[in-house]
Short mmCIF file of N, CA and C in Angstrom, two decimals:
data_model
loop_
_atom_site.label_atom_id
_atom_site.label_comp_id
_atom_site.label_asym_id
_atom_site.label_seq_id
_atom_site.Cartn_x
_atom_site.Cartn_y
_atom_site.Cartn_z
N UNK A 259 127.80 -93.20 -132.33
CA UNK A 259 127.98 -93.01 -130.90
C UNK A 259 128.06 -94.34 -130.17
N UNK A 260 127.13 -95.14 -130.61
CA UNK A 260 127.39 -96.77 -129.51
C UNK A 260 128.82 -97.73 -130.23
N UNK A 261 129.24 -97.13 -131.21
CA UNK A 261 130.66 -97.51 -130.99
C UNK A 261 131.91 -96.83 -130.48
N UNK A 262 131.87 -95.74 -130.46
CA UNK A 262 132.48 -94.81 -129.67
C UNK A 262 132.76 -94.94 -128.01
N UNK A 263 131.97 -95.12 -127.21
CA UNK A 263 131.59 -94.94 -126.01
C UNK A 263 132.43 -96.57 -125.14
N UNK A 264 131.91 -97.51 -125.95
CA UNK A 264 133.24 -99.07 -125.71
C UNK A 264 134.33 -98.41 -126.00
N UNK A 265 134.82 -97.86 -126.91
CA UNK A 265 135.77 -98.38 -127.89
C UNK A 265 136.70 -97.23 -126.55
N UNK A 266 136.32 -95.81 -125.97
CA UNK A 266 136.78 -95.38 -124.80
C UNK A 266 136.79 -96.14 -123.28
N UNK A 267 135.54 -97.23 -122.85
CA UNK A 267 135.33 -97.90 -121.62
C UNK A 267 136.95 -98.75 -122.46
N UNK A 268 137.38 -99.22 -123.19
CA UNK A 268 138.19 -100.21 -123.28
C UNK A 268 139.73 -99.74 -123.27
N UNK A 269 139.72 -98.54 -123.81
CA UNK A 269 140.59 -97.69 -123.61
C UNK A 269 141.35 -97.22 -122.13
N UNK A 270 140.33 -96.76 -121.33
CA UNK A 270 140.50 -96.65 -119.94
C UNK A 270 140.72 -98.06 -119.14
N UNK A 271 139.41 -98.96 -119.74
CA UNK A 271 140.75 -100.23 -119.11
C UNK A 271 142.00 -100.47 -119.09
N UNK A 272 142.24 -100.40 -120.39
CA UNK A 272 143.63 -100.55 -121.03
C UNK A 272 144.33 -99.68 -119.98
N UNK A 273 144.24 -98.95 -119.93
CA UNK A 273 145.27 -97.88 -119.04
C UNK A 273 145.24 -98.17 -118.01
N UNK A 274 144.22 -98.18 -116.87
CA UNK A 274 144.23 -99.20 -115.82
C UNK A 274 145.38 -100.37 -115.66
N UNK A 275 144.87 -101.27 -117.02
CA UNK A 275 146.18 -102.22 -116.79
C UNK A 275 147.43 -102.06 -116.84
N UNK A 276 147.64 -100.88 -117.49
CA UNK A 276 149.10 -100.55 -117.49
C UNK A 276 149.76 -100.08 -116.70
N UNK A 277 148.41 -99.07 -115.51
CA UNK A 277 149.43 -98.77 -114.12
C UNK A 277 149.00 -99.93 -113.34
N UNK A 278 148.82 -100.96 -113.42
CA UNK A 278 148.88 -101.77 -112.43
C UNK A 278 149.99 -102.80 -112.99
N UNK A 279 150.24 -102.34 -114.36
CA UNK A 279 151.64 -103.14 -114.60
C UNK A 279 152.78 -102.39 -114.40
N UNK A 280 153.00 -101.27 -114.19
CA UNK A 280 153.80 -100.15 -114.11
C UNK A 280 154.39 -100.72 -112.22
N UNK A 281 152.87 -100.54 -111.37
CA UNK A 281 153.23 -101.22 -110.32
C UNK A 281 153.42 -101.87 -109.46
N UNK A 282 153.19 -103.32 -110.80
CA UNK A 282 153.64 -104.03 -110.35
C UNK A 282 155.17 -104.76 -110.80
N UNK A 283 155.74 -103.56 -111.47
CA UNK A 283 156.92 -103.67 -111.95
C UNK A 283 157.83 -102.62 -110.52
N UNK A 284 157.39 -101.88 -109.99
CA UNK A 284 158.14 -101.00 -108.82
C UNK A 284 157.62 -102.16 -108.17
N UNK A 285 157.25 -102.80 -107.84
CA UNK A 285 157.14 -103.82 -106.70
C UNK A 285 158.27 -104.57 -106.67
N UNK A 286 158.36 -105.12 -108.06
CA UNK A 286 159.51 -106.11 -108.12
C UNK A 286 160.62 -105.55 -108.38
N UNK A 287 160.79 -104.35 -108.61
CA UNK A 287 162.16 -103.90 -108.55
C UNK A 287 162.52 -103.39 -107.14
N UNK A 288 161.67 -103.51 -105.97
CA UNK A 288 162.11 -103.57 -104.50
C UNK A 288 162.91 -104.73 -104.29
N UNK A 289 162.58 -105.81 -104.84
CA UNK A 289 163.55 -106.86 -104.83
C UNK A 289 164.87 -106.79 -105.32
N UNK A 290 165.03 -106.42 -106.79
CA UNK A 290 165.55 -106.13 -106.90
C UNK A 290 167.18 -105.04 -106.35
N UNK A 291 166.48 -104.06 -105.73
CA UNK A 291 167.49 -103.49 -104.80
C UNK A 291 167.71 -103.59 -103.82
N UNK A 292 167.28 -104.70 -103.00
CA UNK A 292 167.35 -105.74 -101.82
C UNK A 292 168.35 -106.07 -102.09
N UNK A 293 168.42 -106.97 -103.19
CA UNK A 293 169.27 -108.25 -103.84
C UNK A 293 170.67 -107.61 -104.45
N UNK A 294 170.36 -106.36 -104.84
CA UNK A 294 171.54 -105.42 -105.34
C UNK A 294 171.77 -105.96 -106.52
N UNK A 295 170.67 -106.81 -107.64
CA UNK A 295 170.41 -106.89 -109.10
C UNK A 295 170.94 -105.60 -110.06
N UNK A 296 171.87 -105.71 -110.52
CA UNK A 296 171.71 -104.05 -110.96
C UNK A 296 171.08 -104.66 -112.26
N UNK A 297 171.97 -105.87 -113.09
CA UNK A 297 171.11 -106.09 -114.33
C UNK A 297 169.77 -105.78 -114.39
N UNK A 298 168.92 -106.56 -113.40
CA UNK A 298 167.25 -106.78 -113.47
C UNK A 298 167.18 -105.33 -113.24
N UNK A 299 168.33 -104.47 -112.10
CA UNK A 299 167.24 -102.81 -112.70
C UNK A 299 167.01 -101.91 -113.36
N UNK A 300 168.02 -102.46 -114.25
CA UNK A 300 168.32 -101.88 -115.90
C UNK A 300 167.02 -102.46 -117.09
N UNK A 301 166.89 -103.97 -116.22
CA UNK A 301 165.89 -104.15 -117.38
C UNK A 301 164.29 -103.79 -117.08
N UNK A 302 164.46 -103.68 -115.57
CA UNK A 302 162.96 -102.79 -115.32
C UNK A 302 163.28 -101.80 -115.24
N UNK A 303 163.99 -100.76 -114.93
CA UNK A 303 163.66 -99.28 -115.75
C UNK A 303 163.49 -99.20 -117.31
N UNK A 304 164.07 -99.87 -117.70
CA UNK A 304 163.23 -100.03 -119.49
C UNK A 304 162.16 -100.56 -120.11
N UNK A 305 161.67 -101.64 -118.95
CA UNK A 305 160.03 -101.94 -118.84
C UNK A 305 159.53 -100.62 -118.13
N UNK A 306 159.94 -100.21 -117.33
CA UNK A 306 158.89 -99.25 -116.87
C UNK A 306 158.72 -98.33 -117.70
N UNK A 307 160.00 -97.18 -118.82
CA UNK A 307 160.26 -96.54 -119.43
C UNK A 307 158.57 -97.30 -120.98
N UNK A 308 159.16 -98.26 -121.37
CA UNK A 308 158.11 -98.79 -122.10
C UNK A 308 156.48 -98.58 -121.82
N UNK A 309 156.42 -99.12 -120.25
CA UNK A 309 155.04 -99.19 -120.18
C UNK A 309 154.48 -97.39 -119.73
N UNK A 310 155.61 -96.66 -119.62
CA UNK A 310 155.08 -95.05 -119.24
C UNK A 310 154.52 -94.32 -120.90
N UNK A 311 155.63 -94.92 -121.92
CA UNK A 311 155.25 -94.74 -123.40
C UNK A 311 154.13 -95.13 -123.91
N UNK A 312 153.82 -96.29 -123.08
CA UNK A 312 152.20 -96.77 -123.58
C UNK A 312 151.54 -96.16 -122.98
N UNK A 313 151.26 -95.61 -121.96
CA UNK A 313 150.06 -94.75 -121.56
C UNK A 313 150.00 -93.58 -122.45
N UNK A 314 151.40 -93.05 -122.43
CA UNK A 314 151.10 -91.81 -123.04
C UNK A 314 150.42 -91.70 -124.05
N UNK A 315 150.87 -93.31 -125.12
CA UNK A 315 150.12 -93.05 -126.53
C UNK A 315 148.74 -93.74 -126.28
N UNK A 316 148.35 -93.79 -125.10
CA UNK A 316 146.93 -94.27 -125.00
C UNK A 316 146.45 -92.89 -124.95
N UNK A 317 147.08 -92.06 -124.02
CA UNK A 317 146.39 -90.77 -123.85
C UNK A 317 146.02 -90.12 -125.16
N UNK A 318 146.33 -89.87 -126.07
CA UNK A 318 146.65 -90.07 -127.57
C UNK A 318 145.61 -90.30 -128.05
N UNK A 319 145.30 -91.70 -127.85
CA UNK A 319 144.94 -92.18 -129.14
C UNK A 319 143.38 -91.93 -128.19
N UNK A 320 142.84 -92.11 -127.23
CA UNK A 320 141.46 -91.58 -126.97
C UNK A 320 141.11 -90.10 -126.82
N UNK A 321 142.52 -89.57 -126.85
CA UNK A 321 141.97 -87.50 -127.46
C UNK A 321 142.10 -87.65 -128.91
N UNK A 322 142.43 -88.81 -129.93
CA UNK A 322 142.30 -88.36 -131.13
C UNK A 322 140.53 -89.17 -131.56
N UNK A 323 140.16 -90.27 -130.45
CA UNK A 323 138.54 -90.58 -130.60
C UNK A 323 137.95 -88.87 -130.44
N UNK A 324 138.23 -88.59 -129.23
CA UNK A 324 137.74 -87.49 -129.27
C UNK A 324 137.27 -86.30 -130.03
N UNK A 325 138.43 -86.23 -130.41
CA UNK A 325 138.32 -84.95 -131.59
C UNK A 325 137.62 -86.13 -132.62
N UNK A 326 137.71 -87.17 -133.27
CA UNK A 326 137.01 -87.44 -134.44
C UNK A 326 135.57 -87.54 -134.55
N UNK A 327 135.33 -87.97 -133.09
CA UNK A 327 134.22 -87.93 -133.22
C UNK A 327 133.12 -86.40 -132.69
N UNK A 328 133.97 -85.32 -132.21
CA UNK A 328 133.27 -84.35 -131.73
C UNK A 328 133.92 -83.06 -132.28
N UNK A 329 134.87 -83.50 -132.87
CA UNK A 329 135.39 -82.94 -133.88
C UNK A 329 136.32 -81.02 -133.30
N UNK A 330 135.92 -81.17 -131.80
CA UNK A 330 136.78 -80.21 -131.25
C UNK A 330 136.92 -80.58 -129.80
N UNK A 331 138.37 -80.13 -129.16
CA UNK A 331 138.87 -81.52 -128.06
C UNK A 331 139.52 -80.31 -128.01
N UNK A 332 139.56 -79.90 -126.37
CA UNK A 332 140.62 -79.05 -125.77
C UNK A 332 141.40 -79.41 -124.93
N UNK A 333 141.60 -80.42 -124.70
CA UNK A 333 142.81 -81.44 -124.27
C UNK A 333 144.11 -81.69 -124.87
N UNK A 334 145.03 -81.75 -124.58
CA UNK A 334 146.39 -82.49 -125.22
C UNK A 334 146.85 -83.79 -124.10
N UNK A 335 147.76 -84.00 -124.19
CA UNK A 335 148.42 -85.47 -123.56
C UNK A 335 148.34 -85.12 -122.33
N UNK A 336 149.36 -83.80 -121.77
CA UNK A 336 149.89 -83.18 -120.87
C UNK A 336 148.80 -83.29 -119.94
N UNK A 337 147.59 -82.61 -120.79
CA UNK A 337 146.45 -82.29 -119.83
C UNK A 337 145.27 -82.74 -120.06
N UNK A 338 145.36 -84.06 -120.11
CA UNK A 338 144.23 -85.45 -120.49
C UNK A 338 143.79 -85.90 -118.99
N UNK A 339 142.41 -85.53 -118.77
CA UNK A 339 141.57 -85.97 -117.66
C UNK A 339 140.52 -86.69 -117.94
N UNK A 340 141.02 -88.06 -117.27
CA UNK A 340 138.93 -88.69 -117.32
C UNK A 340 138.35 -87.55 -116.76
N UNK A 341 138.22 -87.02 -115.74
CA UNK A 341 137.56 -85.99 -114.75
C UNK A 341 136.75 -85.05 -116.23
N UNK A 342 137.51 -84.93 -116.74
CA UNK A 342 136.50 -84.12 -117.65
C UNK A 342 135.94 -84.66 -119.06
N UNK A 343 136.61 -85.62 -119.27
CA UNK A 343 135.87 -86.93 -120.18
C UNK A 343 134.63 -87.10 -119.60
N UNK A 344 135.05 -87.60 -119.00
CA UNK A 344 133.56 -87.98 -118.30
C UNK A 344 132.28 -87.37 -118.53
N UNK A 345 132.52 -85.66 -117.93
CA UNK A 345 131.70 -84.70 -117.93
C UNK A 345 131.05 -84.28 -119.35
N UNK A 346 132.69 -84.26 -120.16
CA UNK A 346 131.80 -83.54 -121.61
C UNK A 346 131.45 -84.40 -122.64
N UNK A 347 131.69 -85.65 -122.39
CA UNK A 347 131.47 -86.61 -123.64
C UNK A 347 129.75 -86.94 -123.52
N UNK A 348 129.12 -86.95 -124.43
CA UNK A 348 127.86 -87.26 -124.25
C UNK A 348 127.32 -88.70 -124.26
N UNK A 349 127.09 -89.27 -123.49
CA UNK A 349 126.90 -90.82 -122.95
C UNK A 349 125.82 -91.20 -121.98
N UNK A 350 125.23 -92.50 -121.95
CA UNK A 350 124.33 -92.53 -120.98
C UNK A 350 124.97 -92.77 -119.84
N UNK A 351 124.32 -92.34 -118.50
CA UNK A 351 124.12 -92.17 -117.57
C UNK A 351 125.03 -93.63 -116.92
N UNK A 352 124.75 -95.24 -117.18
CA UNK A 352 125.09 -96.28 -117.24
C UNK A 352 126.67 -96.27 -117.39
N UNK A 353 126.77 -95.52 -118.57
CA UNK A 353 128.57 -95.94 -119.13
C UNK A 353 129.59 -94.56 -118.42
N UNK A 354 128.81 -93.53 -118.25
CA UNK A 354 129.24 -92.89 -117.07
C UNK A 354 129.51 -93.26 -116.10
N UNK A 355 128.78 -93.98 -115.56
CA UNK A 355 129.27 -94.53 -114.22
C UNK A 355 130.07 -95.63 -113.74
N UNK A 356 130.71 -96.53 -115.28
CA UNK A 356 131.44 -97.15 -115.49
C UNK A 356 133.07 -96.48 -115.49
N UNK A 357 132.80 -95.52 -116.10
CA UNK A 357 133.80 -94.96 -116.60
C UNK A 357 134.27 -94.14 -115.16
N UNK A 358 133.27 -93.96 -114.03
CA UNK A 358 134.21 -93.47 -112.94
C UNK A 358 134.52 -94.37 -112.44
N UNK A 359 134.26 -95.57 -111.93
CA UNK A 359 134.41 -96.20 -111.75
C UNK A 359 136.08 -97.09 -112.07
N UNK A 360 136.04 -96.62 -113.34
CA UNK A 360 137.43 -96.70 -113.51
C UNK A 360 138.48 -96.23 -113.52
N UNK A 361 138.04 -94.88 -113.56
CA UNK A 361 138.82 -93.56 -113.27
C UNK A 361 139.15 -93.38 -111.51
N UNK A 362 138.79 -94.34 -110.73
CA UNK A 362 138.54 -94.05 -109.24
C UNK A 362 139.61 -95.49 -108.79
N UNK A 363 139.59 -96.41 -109.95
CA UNK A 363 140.80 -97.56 -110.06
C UNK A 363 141.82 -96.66 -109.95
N UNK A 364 141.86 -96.15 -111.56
CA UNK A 364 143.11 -95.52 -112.24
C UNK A 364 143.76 -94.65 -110.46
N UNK A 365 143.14 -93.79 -110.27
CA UNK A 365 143.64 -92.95 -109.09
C UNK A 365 144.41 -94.15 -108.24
N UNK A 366 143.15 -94.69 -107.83
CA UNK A 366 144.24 -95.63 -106.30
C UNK A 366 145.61 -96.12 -106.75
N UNK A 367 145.33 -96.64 -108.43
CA UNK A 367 146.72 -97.32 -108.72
C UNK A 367 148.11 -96.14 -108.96
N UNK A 368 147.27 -95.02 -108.85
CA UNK A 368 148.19 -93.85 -109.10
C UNK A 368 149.04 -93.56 -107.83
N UNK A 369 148.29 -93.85 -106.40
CA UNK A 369 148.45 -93.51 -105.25
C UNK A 369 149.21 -94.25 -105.00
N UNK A 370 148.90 -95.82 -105.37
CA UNK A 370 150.22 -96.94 -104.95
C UNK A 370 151.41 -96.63 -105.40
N UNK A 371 150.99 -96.38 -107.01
CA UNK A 371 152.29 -96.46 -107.60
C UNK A 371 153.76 -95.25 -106.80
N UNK A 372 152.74 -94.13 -106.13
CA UNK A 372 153.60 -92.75 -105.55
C UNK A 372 154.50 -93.51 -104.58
N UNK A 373 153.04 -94.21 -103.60
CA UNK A 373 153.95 -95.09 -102.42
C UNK A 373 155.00 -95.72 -102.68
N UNK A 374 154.96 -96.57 -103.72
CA UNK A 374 155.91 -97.91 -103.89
C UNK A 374 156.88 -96.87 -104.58
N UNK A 375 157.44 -95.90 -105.05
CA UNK A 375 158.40 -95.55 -106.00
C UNK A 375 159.01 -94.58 -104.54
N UNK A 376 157.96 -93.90 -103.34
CA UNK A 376 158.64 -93.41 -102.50
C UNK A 376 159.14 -94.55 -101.68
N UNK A 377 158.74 -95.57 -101.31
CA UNK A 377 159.69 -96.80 -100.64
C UNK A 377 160.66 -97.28 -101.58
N UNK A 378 160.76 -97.36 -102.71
CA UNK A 378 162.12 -97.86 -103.11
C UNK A 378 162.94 -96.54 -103.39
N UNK A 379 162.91 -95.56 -103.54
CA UNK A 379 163.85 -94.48 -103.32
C UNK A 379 164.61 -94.77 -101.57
N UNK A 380 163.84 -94.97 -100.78
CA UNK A 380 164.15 -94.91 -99.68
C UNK A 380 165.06 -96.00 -99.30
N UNK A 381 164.74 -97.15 -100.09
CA UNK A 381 164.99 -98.43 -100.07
C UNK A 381 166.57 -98.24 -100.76
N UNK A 382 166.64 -97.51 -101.66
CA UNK A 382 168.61 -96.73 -102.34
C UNK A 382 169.04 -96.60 -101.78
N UNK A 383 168.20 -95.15 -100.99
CA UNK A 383 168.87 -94.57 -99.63
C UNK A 383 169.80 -95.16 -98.79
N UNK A 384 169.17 -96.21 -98.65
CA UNK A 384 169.30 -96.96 -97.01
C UNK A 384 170.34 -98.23 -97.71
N UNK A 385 170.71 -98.80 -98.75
CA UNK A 385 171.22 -99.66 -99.33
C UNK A 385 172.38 -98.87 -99.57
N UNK A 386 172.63 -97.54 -100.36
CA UNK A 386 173.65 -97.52 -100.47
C UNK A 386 174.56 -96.67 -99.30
N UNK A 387 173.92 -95.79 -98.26
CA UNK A 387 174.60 -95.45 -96.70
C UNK A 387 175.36 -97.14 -96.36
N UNK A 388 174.78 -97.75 -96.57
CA UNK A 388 175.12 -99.24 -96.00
C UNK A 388 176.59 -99.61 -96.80
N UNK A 389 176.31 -99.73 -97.98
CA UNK A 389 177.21 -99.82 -98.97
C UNK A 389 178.68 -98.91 -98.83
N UNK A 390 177.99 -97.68 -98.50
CA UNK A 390 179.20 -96.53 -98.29
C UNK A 390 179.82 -97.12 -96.66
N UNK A 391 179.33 -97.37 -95.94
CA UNK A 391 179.55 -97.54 -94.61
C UNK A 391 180.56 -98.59 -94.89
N UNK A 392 180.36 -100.09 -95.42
CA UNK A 392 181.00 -100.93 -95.95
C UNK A 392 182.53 -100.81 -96.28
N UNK A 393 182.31 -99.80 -96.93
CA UNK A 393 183.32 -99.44 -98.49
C UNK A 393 184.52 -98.85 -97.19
N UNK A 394 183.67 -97.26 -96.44
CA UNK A 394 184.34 -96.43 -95.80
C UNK A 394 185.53 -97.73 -94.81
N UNK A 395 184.73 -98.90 -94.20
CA UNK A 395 185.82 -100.02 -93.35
C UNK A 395 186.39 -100.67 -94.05
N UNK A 396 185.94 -100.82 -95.04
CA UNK A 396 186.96 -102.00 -96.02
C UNK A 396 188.32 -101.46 -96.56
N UNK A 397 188.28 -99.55 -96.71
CA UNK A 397 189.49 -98.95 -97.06
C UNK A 397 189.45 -98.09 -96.29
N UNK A 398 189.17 -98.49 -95.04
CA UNK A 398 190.00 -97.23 -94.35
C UNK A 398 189.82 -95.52 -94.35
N UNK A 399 188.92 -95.28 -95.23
CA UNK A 399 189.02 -93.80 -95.82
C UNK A 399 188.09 -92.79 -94.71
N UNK A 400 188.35 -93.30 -93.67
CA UNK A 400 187.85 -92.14 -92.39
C UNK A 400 188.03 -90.68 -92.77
N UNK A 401 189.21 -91.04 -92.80
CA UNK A 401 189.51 -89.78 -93.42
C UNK A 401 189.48 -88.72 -94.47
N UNK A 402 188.75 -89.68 -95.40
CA UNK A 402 188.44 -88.81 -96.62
C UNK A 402 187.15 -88.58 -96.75
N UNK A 403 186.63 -87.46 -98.07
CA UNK A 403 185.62 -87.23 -98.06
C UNK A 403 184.63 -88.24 -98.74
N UNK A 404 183.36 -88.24 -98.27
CA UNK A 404 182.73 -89.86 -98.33
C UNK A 404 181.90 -89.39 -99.80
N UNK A 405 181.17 -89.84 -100.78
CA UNK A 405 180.46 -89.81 -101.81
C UNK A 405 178.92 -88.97 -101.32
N UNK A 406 178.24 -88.01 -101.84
CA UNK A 406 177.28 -87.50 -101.35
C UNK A 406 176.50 -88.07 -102.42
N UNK A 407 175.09 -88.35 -102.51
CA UNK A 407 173.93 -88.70 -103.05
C UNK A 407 173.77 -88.51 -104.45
N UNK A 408 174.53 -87.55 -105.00
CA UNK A 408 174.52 -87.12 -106.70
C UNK A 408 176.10 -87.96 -107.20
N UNK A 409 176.65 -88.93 -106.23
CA UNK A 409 177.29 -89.41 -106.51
C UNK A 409 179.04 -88.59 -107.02
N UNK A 410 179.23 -87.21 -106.24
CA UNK A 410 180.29 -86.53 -106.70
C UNK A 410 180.66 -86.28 -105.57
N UNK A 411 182.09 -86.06 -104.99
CA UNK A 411 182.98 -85.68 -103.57
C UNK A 411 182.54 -84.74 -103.42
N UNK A 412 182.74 -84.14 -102.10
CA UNK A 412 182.47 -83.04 -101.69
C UNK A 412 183.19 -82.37 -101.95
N UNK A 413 182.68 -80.76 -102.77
CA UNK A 413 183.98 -79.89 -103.36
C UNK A 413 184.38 -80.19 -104.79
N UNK A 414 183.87 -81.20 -104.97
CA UNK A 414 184.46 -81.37 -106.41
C UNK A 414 183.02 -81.96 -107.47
N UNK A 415 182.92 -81.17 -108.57
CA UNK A 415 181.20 -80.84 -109.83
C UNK A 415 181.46 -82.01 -110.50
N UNK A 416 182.49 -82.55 -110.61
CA UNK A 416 182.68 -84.27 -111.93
C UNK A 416 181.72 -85.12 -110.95
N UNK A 417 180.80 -86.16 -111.15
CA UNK A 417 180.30 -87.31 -110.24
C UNK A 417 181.54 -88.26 -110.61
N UNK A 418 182.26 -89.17 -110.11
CA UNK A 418 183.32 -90.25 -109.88
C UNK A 418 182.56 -91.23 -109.10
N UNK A 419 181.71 -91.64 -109.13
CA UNK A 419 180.80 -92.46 -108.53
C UNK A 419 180.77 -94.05 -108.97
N UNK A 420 180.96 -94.88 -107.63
CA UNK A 420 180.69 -96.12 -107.71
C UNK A 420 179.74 -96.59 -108.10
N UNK A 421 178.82 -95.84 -107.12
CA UNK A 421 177.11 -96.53 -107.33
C UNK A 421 176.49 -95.26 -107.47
N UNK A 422 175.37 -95.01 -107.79
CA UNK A 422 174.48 -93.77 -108.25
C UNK A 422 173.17 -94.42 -107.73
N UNK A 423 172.58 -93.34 -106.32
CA UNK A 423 171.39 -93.60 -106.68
C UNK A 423 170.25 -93.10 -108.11
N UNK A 424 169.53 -93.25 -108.40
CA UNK A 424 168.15 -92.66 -109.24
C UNK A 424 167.05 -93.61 -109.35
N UNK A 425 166.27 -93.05 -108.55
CA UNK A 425 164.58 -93.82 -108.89
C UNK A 425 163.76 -93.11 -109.61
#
């Protein structure tokens, strides 16, 4: 048991760090679509894609402590809660309160991360209306139908799209 109980406090760090690398990777890809980088947002959606894979197999690998050491775990990935780690793992009182403690990190960085991924969606938004606005004076096409948000004409299911939003 007293190796068990680190070997999870280190675990939950670990994860911690990863959503605070997660956002501090949506941070910098606000720059990114400032700057209209498309390279750099190809290569942070595949850092981000990476660092979402590492949590998951963190989630993983402390429900498989779990089950080894208690030898029955009604959790899977999907539905992996400190909230109830916490509760059913048997630990002192001390490393409990560590462990919310970090679980009360994990949340806020969860909350940022919502914020910052709803400001750079917004941040598309507003970049590519601009872009379209651009495009619409540079050719003239008043008259035609302008690109809607899924990137396909109006009236017509193919996308033919310049730019595509997706956050």
């Amino acid at each position: 048991m007293e190796n068990f109980t680190p070997d999870i406090e280190d675990m939950l760090n670990e994860k911690l760090d990863l959503y605070k690398q997660l956002n501090a990777q949506l941070k910098q890809e606000r720059k990114f679509i400032v700057d209209i980088d498309v390279d750099s947002l190809w290569k942070s959606s595949e850092k981000k894609k990476k660092i979402t894979k590492e949590i998951q197999a963190l989630r993983g690998k402390i429900l498989y402590h779990l089950d080894e050491m208690f030898c029955t775990n009604d959790m899977d990935i999907r539905s992996f809660s400190v909230s109830y780690l916490i509760r059913t793992i048997p630990a002192p009182k001390e490393l409990k309160t560590k462990f919310r403690k970090i679980k009360l990190a994990i949340e806020n960085e969860k909350k940022e991360l919502a914020q910052v991924a709803l400001e750079n969606k917004k941040y598309v938004t507003e970049y590519l209306s601009v872009i379209d606005d651009v495009m619409s004076i540079a050719v003239d096409n008043s008259k035609q139908a302008q690109y809607d948000l899924s990137g396909a004409m109006p009236g017509s299911k193919n996308p033919n799209c310049l730019i595509h939003a997706e956050v």
